[in-house]
Coordinates of C-alpha atoms in Angstrom, one line a residue:
X546 CA 28.5 -6.3 27.2
X547 CA 30.2 -6.4 23.8
X548 CA 32.1 -3.4 22.3
X549 CA 29.1 -2.6 20.1
X550 CA 26.5 -2.5 22.9
X551 CA 25.2 0.8 24.1
X552 CA 25.8 1.4 27.8
X553 CA 22.9 0.4 30.1
X554 CA 22.9 3.8 31.8
X555 CA 22.6 5.6 28.4
X556 CA 19.7 3.4 27.5
X557 CA 18.0 4.3 30.8
X558 CA 18.5 8.0 30.0
X559 CA 16.7 7.6 26.7
X560 CA 14.0 5.4 28.2
X561 CA 13.3 8.0 31.0
X562 CA 12.3 10.6 28.3
X563 CA 9.3 8.5 27.1
X564 CA 8.7 6.4 30.2
X565 CA 9.3 2.6 30.5
X566 CA 5.9 1.8 28.9
X567 CA 7.1 3.4 25.6
X568 CA 10.7 2.2 25.7
X569 CA 10.8 -1.3 24.3
X570 CA 13.7 -3.4 25.3
X571 CA 12.3 -7.0 25.2
X572 CA 13.5 -8.5 21.9
X573 CA 10.1 -10.0 21.3
X574 CA 8.5 -6.5 21.4
X575 CA 11.4 -5.1 19.3
X576 CA 11.3 -7.8 16.6
X577 CA 8.7 -6.2 14.3
X578 CA 10.9 -3.0 14.0
X579 CA 14.0 -4.9 12.9
X580 CA 13.0 -6.1 9.5
X581 CA 10.9 -4.9 6.5
X582 CA 8.2 -6.5 4.5
X583 CA 10.4 -8.1 1.9
X584 CA 12.7 -9.6 4.5
X585 CA 15.9 -8.3 2.8
X586 CA 17.3 -6.5 5.9
X587 CA 17.5 -7.7 9.5
X588 CA 18.8 -5.2 12.0
X589 CA 19.6 -5.2 15.8
X590 CA 18.8 -2.6 18.4
X591 CA 18.7 -2.6 22.2
X592 CA 15.9 0.0 22.3
X593 CA 12.8 1.2 20.4
X594 CA 11.5 4.6 21.6
X595 CA 7.9 5.6 21.0
X596 CA 7.6 9.3 21.9
X597 CA 4.2 10.8 22.3
X598 CA 5.0 14.5 21.7
X599 CA 7.3 16.7 19.7
X600 CA 9.0 17.8 23.0
X601 CA 9.9 14.1 23.7
X602 CA 11.3 13.7 20.1
X603 CA 13.4 16.9 20.7
X604 CA 14.8 15.6 24.0
X605 CA 15.7 12.3 22.4
X606 CA 17.5 14.0 19.5
X607 CA 19.3 16.4 21.9
X608 CA 20.6 13.4 23.9
X609 CA 21.5 11.5 20.8
X610 CA 23.7 14.3 19.5
X611 CA 25.2 14.8 22.9
X612 CA 26.2 11.1 23.2
X613 CA 26.6 10.5 19.4
X614 CA 24.0 7.8 19.5
X615 CA 22.7 6.9 16.0
X616 CA 19.0 7.1 15.5
X617 CA 16.8 5.4 12.9
X618 CA 13.4 7.1 12.5
X619 CA 10.6 4.7 11.6
X620 CA 6.9 5.3 10.7
X621 CA 4.7 2.4 9.4
X622 CA 7.7 0.2 8.4
X623 CA 6.3 -0.3 4.9
X624 CA 9.3 1.1 3.0
X625 CA 10.8 -1.1 0.3
X626 CA 14.5 0.0 0.3
X627 CA 15.5 -0.6 3.9
X628 CA 15.7 3.1 5.0
X629 CA 13.7 2.3 8.2
X630 CA 15.7 -0.7 9.4
X631 CA 18.7 -0.3 11.8
X632 CA 22.0 -2.0 10.9
X633 CA 23.3 -5.2 12.5
X634 CA 25.7 -3.5 14.9
X635 CA 23.2 -3.2 17.8
X636 CA 24.3 0.4 18.6
X637 CA 21.5 2.2 16.7
X638 CA 18.2 3.0 18.4
X639 CA 14.9 3.0 16.6
X640 CA 12.6 6.1 16.9
X641 CA 9.0 5.1 16.2
X642 CA 6.6 7.9 15.3
X643 CA 3.5 5.8 15.6
X644 CA 2.2 7.6 18.7
X645 CA 2.3 11.0 17.0
X646 CA -1.0 10.2 15.4
X647 CA -3.3 13.2 15.8
X648 CA -5.0 15.0 13.0
X649 CA -4.5 18.5 14.4
X650 CA -6.8 20.3 12.0
X651 CA -8.9 19.9 8.8
X652 CA -9.4 23.3 7.3
X653 CA -12.0 23.0 4.5
X654 CA -11.7 26.6 3.5
X655 CA -8.0 26.5 3.0
X656 CA -8.2 22.9 1.7
X657 CA -5.5 21.7 4.1
X658 CA -5.0 19.1 6.8
X659 CA -2.4 19.5 9.6
X660 CA -1.4 16.0 10.7
X661 CA 1.2 14.4 12.8
X662 CA 3.8 12.0 11.4
X663 CA 2.2 8.8 12.8
X664 CA -1.2 9.4 11.2
X665 CA -2.0 6.4 9.0
X666 CA -2.6 7.4 5.4
X667 CA -6.0 5.7 5.2
X668 CA -7.1 7.5 8.4
X669 CA -6.3 10.9 6.7
X670 CA -8.1 9.8 3.5
X671 CA -11.2 9.0 5.6
X672 CA -11.0 12.2 7.7
X673 CA -10.8 14.2 4.5
X674 CA -13.8 12.3 3.0
X675 CA -15.9 12.9 6.1
X676 CA -15.1 16.6 5.7
X677 CA -16.3 16.6 2.1
X678 CA -12.7 16.7 0.7
X679 CA -10.2 14.4 -1.0
X680 CA -6.7 13.5 0.0
X681 CA -5.4 11.9 -3.2
X682 CA -2.3 10.1 -2.1
X683 CA -3.1 6.5 -2.7
X684 CA -0.8 3.5 -2.0
X685 CA -1.2 -0.2 -1.7
X686 CA 0.1 0.0 1.9
X687 CA -2.3 2.9 2.8
X688 CA -3.9 0.9 5.7
X689 CA -0.6 0.8 7.6
X690 CA 1.9 3.4 6.1
X691 CA 2.1 6.7 7.9
X692 CA 2.3 10.3 6.7
X693 CA 5.8 10.8 8.1
X694 CA 7.1 7.9 6.1
X695 CA 5.2 9.0 3.0
X696 CA 6.9 12.4 3.2
X697 CA 10.4 11.0 4.1
X698 CA 10.3 8.8 1.0
X699 CA 8.4 11.2 -1.2
X700 CA 5.8 8.6 -1.9
X701 CA 4.1 8.4 -5.2
X702 CA 1.3 5.9 -6.0
X703 CA -1.6 5.9 -8.4
X704 CA -2.7 9.6 -8.0
X705 CA 0.5 11.3 -9.1
X706 CA -0.7 11.9 -12.6
X707 CA -3.4 14.3 -11.5
X708 CA -2.3 15.4 -8.0
X709 CA 1.5 15.0 -7.7
X710 CA 3.6 13.0 -5.3
X711 CA 3.9 13.5 -1.5
X712 CA 6.3 16.5 -2.0
X713 CA 3.7 18.3 -4.2
X714 CA 1.0 17.6 -1.7
X715 CA 2.9 19.1 1.2
X716 CA 2.7 22.8 2.1
X717 CA 4.6 22.8 5.3
X718 CA 6.5 20.7 7.9
X719 CA 7.4 20.5 11.5
X720 CA 10.9 18.9 11.9
X721 CA 13.0 18.0 14.9
X722 CA 16.6 18.5 13.9
X723 CA 19.5 16.2 15.0
X724 CA 20.4 18.8 17.6
X725 CA 16.9 18.7 19.1
X726 CA 15.9 22.1 17.7
X727 CA 12.4 22.3 16.2
X728 CA 11.9 23.8 12.8
X729 CA 8.2 24.8 12.8
X730 CA 7.1 25.6 9.2
X731 CA 3.5 24.5 9.5
X732 CA 2.2 27.1 7.1
X733 CA -0.7 26.8 4.6
X734 CA 0.7 29.0 2.0
X735 CA 0.6 28.0 -1.7
X736 CA 2.8 31.0 -2.5
X737 CA 5.9 31.8 -0.5
X738 CA 9.2 33.0 -2.0
X739 CA 10.8 34.1 1.3
X740 CA 14.2 32.4 0.8
X741 CA 15.1 28.7 0.4
X742 CA 12.3 26.2 0.3
X743 CA 13.6 24.4 3.4
X744 CA 10.7 21.9 3.8
X745 CA 11.8 20.1 0.6
X746 CA 15.2 19.3 2.0
X747 CA 13.4 17.0 4.5
X748 CA 10.8 15.6 2.1
X749 CA 12.4 12.7 0.4
X750 CA 15.5 12.7 2.7
X751 CA 14.5 9.4 4.3
X752 CA 15.2 10.5 7.8
X753 CA 18.8 11.5 7.2
X754 CA 18.5 15.2 8.0
X755 CA 15.9 15.3 10.7
X756 CA 12.7 13.8 12.0
X757 CA 9.4 15.0 10.4
X758 CA 6.9 15.2 13.2
X759 CA 4.0 16.9 11.5
X760 CA 3.0 18.4 8.1
X761 CA 0.4 20.5 6.4
X762 CA -1.1 18.5 3.5
X763 CA -3.2 19.7 0.6
X764 CA -6.8 18.6 0.2
X765 CA -9.0 18.8 -2.9
X766 CA -12.7 19.1 -3.7
X767 CA -14.2 15.6 -4.0
X768 CA -15.1 14.7 -7.6
X769 CA -18.8 14.6 -8.4
X770 CA -18.3 11.9 -11.0
X771 CA -15.8 9.1 -11.3
X772 CA -15.6 6.5 -14.1
X773 CA -13.2 3.6 -14.2
X774 CA -12.4 1.4 -17.3
X775 CA -10.3 -1.8 -17.7
X776 CA -8.9 -1.9 -21.2
X777 CA -7.1 -4.6 -23.3
X778 CA -4.4 -3.5 -25.8
X779 CA -1.9 -5.0 -28.1
X780 CA 1.3 -3.1 -27.1
X781 CA 2.9 -0.4 -25.0
X782 CA 2.8 1.8 -28.1
X783 CA -0.9 1.5 -28.2
X784 CA -1.1 2.3 -24.5
X785 CA 1.0 5.4 -25.1
X786 CA -1.3 6.5 -27.9
X787 CA -4.3 6.0 -25.7
X788 CA -2.7 8.0 -22.9
X789 CA -2.0 10.9 -25.2
X790 CA -5.6 10.7 -26.5
X791 CA -7.0 10.6 -23.0
X792 CA -4.9 13.4 -21.8
X793 CA -5.8 15.5 -24.8
X794 CA -9.6 14.9 -24.3
X795 CA -9.8 14.9 -20.5
X796 CA -6.9 17.1 -19.4
X797 CA -6.8 17.2 -15.6
X798 CA -9.9 15.1 -15.4
X799 CA -7.7 12.1 -16.3
X800 CA -6.8 11.0 -12.8
X801 CA -5.2 7.5 -13.3
X802 CA -3.6 5.6 -16.1
X803 CA -2.1 2.3 -15.0
X804 CA -0.3 0.0 -17.3
X805 CA -0.3 -3.8 -16.7
X806 CA 1.5 -6.5 -18.7
X807 CA 0.0 -9.9 -19.3
X808 CA 2.3 -11.7 -16.8
X809 CA 1.4 -9.8 -13.7
X810 CA -2.3 -9.8 -14.8
X811 CA -2.1 -13.6 -14.9
X812 CA -0.3 -13.8 -11.6
X813 CA -3.1 -11.7 -10.0
X814 CA -5.8 -14.0 -11.4
X815 CA -3.9 -17.0 -10.1
X816 CA -3.0 -15.8 -6.7
X817 CA -5.0 -12.8 -5.8
X818 CA -7.6 -13.2 -3.1
X819 CA -11.1 -12.0 -4.0
X820 CA -10.2 -10.6 -7.4
X821 CA -12.5 -10.8 -10.4
X822 CA -11.5 -11.2 -14.1
X823 CA -11.9 -7.7 -15.5
X824 CA -12.1 -8.7 -19.2
X825 CA -13.5 -11.9 -20.7
X826 CA -10.6 -12.3 -23.2
X827 CA -6.8 -12.1 -22.7
X828 CA -4.6 -9.4 -24.1
X829 CA -0.9 -8.7 -24.2
X830 CA -1.3 -5.5 -22.2
X831 CA -3.9 -3.8 -20.1
X832 CA -4.7 -0.3 -18.9
X833 CA -6.7 0.7 -15.8
X834 CA -8.0 4.3 -16.6
X835 CA -9.9 6.6 -14.4
X836 CA -11.7 9.9 -15.3
X837 CA -13.0 12.2 -12.6
X838 CA -15.2 15.2 -13.0
X839 CA -15.8 18.1 -10.7
X840 CA -19.1 18.9 -12.6
X841 CA -21.2 15.7 -12.7
X842 CA -21.3 11.9 -13.0
X843 CA -22.7 12.4 -16.5
X844 CA -19.7 14.5 -17.5
X845 CA -17.3 11.8 -16.3
X846 CA -19.2 9.1 -18.2
X847 CA -19.3 11.1 -21.4
X848 CA -15.6 11.8 -21.2
X849 CA -14.5 8.2 -20.8
X850 CA -16.9 7.0 -23.4
X851 CA -15.6 9.5 -25.9
X852 CA -12.0 8.5 -25.2
X853 CA -12.7 4.8 -25.6
X854 CA -14.8 5.3 -28.7
X855 CA -12.0 7.2 -30.4
X856 CA -9.4 4.8 -29.1
X857 CA -11.4 1.9 -30.8
X858 CA -11.7 3.9 -34.0
X859 CA -7.9 4.5 -34.1
X860 CA -7.0 0.9 -33.3
X861 CA -5.5 1.7 -29.9
X862 CA -8.1 -0.2 -27.9
X863 CA -8.9 -3.8 -28.5
X864 CA -11.4 -4.4 -25.7
X865 CA -12.7 -2.3 -22.8
X866 CA -15.2 -2.5 -19.9
X867 CA -16.5 0.6 -18.1
X868 CA -17.4 -0.2 -14.5
X869 CA -21.2 -0.4 -14.3
X870 CA -21.3 0.4 -10.6
X871 CA -19.2 1.8 -7.8
X872 CA -18.7 -1.8 -6.6
X873 CA -17.3 -2.8 -10.0
X874 CA -15.0 0.2 -10.1
X875 CA -13.7 -0.7 -6.6
X876 CA -13.2 -4.3 -7.9
X877 CA -11.1 -3.0 -10.8
X878 CA -8.9 -1.0 -8.4
X879 CA -8.7 -3.9 -6.0
X880 CA -7.2 -6.0 -8.8
X881 CA -4.5 -3.3 -9.4
X882 CA -3.8 -3.0 -5.6
X883 CA -3.6 -6.7 -5.1
X884 CA -1.3 -7.2 -8.0
X885 CA 2.1 -6.4 -6.4
X886 CA 1.8 -9.0 -3.7
X887 CA 0.9 -11.9 -6.0
X888 CA 4.4 -12.0 -7.4
X889 CA 5.6 -13.6 -4.2
X890 CA 3.8 -16.9 -5.0
X891 CA 5.9 -17.2 -8.2
X892 CA 9.2 -17.5 -6.4
X893 CA 12.2 -15.2 -6.0
X894 CA 12.1 -11.9 -7.8
X895 CA 14.4 -9.0 -8.5
X896 CA 12.6 -5.6 -8.4
X897 CA 13.1 -2.3 -10.0
X898 CA 11.3 1.0 -9.4
X899 CA 12.2 3.2 -12.4
X900 CA 11.0 6.2 -14.3
X901 CA 11.7 7.4 -17.8
X902 CA 10.1 10.2 -19.9
X903 CA 6.6 9.1 -20.8
X904 CA 7.3 9.0 -24.5
X905 CA 10.2 6.6 -23.8
X906 CA 8.1 4.0 -22.0
X907 CA 7.6 1.6 -25.0
X908 CA 11.3 1.9 -25.9
X909 CA 12.3 1.1 -22.3
X910 CA 10.1 -1.9 -22.2
X911 CA 11.5 -3.3 -25.4
X912 CA 15.2 -2.7 -24.6
X913 CA 14.8 -3.8 -20.9
X914 CA 13.3 -7.2 -22.0
X915 CA 16.4 -7.8 -24.2
X916 CA 18.6 -6.8 -21.3
X917 CA 16.8 -9.3 -19.0
X918 CA 17.2 -12.1 -21.5
X919 CA 21.0 -11.4 -21.6
X920 CA 21.2 -12.1 -17.9
X921 CA 18.6 -14.9 -17.6
X922 CA 17.0 -16.4 -20.6
X923 CA 14.0 -17.9 -18.8
X924 CA 13.3 -15.0 -16.4
X925 CA 9.8 -13.7 -16.4
X926 CA 9.2 -9.9 -16.8
X927 CA 6.6 -8.6 -14.4
X928 CA 6.0 -5.1 -15.7
X929 CA 3.3 -2.7 -14.3
X930 CA 3.0 0.8 -13.1
X931 CA 2.0 4.4 -13.4
X932 CA 2.3 5.0 -17.2
X933 CA 0.8 8.5 -16.8
X934 CA 3.9 9.7 -14.9
X935 CA 6.5 7.4 -16.5
X936 CA 7.0 5.2 -13.4
X937 CA 7.2 1.5 -14.0
X938 CA 7.7 -1.3 -11.5
X939 CA 9.9 -3.5 -13.7
X940 CA 10.2 -6.7 -11.6
X941 CA 11.7 -10.0 -12.7
X942 CA 10.6 -13.4 -11.5
X943 CA 12.8 -16.4 -11.6
X944 CA 12.3 -18.9 -14.4
X945 CA 9.4 -21.4 -13.8
X946 CA 11.6 -24.3 -12.8
X947 CA 14.5 -22.2 -11.5
X948 CA 16.1 -22.1 -8.1
X949 CA 15.3 -19.1 -5.9
X950 CA 18.8 -18.6 -4.5
X951 CA 20.5 -19.1 -7.9
X952 CA 18.2 -16.5 -9.3
X953 CA 18.8 -14.0 -6.5
X954 CA 22.6 -14.4 -7.1
X955 CA 21.9 -12.6 -10.3
X956 CA 20.7 -9.5 -8.5
X957 CA 23.7 -7.3 -9.3
X958 CA 24.0 -8.1 -13.0
X959 CA 20.2 -8.0 -13.5
X960 CA 20.1 -4.7 -11.7
X961 CA 22.9 -3.3 -13.8
X962 CA 21.3 -4.5 -17.1
X963 CA 18.0 -2.9 -16.4
X964 CA 19.4 0.3 -14.9
X965 CA 21.8 0.8 -17.8
X966 CA 18.7 0.9 -20.0
X967 CA 17.1 3.4 -17.7
X968 CA 20.1 5.7 -17.7
X969 CA 20.4 5.5 -21.5
X970 CA 16.9 7.1 -21.7
X971 CA 17.7 9.8 -19.1
X972 CA 15.5 8.1 -16.5
X973 CA 15.7 7.5 -12.7
X974 CA 16.6 4.3 -10.9
X975 CA 14.3 5.3 -8.0
X976 CA 11.0 6.8 -9.0
X977 CA 9.0 6.6 -5.8
X978 CA 10.5 4.0 -3.3
X979 CA 13.6 6.0 -2.4
X980 CA 17.3 5.0 -2.0
X981 CA 17.7 3.6 1.5
X982 CA 20.2 0.8 1.8
X983 CA 19.1 -0.9 -1.4
X984 CA 20.4 1.7 -3.9
X985 CA 22.8 3.7 -1.9
X986 CA 26.0 2.3 -3.4
X987 CA 24.6 2.5 -6.9
X988 CA 23.5 6.1 -6.4
X989 CA 27.0 7.1 -5.2
X990 CA 28.6 5.2 -8.1
X991 CA 26.5 6.5 -10.9
X992 CA 25.1 10.0 -9.9
X993 CA 27.0 13.1 -11.1
X994 CA 29.8 13.6 -8.6
X995 CA 28.8 17.2 -8.0
X996 CA 25.3 16.0 -7.0
X997 CA 26.7 13.6 -4.5
X998 CA 29.1 16.3 -3.1
X999 CA 26.2 18.7 -2.7
X1000 CA 24.1 16.1 -0.9
X1001 CA 27.1 15.4 1.4
X1002 CA 27.5 19.1 2.2
X1003 CA 23.8 19.4 3.1
X1004 CA 24.0 16.2 5.3
X1005 CA 27.1 17.6 7.1
X1006 CA 25.4 21.0 7.7
X1007 CA 22.3 19.5 9.3
X1008 CA 23.8 16.5 10.9
X1009 CA 27.5 17.1 11.8
X1010 CA 27.5 14.4 14.4
X1011 CA 26.4 11.8 11.7
X1012 CA 23.7 10.3 13.9
X1013 CA 20.6 10.6 11.6
X1014 CA 19.8 7.3 10.0
X1015 CA 23.5 6.6 9.1
X1016 CA 24.3 4.4 6.1
X1017 CA 21.1 5.4 4.2
X1018 CA 20.9 7.4 1.0
X1019 CA 24.6 8.6 0.9

């Protein structure tokens, strides 16, 4: 045993809570829990616990606090900032929520779903659909990500424009505190001014304050009409003009407005499996726009046609195709959802998940391109994202003939160059992916000192033993 190993008798005490079947100790079984999808972090742990009830989670956390054993909560392991990965010391244990996977209730009259943390996002979407309702949170990883992780990272996605992010979709939570105490706030209230809004301390906290075990999520009436268009444009300024026009004409019926630059569009055509070319001609920029109507399919069609017609008249739109069928609409969305993964085939990349005020999106794109060139003249900007809420995935691929490692060595200066532009526009360096390990040091170095101090006070109040996902966020 090394000085960083956890004692065997302690591991046995933890394992006894869930039973040997759900206490993983073989390193082959543990391996999938020790890294994340980008391969940036590789941790160590002697034990992965897979509790099947809130009571078991409570007992685990009580023992962890008693013995000061660090715990790393993990849901679907789809996070992109390393919050779900243990460190390399080997003295942190992983707490997997995947067995807490029951949908406790679908209440169509209250338009709510009460679900456990391990419910897969797509499973909740399908359950809502079967009940005649819509759960609008939509992510590329929805087939494997879980609700607990969605809430812990305050996930965003393509539906934020109309429905809000995970925090706005959550009415109540059930949380096991580091002490093992259970905070049961599974209420369906849309109005509640009885003191502090405690649930929002846990949503977005990335498992540093407690373990979310269940939540009450909002559902919505299913739209009666949905129209999707793929649009070619000349510039981000034209895209901003079209967005303002669409929002003015459609209001809340505008349910998606995704911006895509030519480079990621080409990457997707080149490397995306099963994608179709949305437009016959090539354009510098593209928009995927969706209009939904609660009245009728005809209403949605009329709205999107009016928007595109006026956009053409004003010179904002150069080309557009409205999906002629549900299958074509799904194909347009498949193109957008396939896009992020196609960058891998182009070599090493440096990624940024930023947000700026919507009106500043074109300015950011212009200034950030200059900043990228100042660090690497041949680097390729891969810009796409949710223009309707100001969130862009501003990724940088290495030069065509460049060396992967040499480019990755530019991570810090590239990061600083892009994030300096973000800060100059009063934006955020983490729009929807969270802080985790990836941006922790930068957050501490650049956030207002009083903000960091308040976060540390909150952390100390909830987790005085310092066992909840240590080394993440702050």
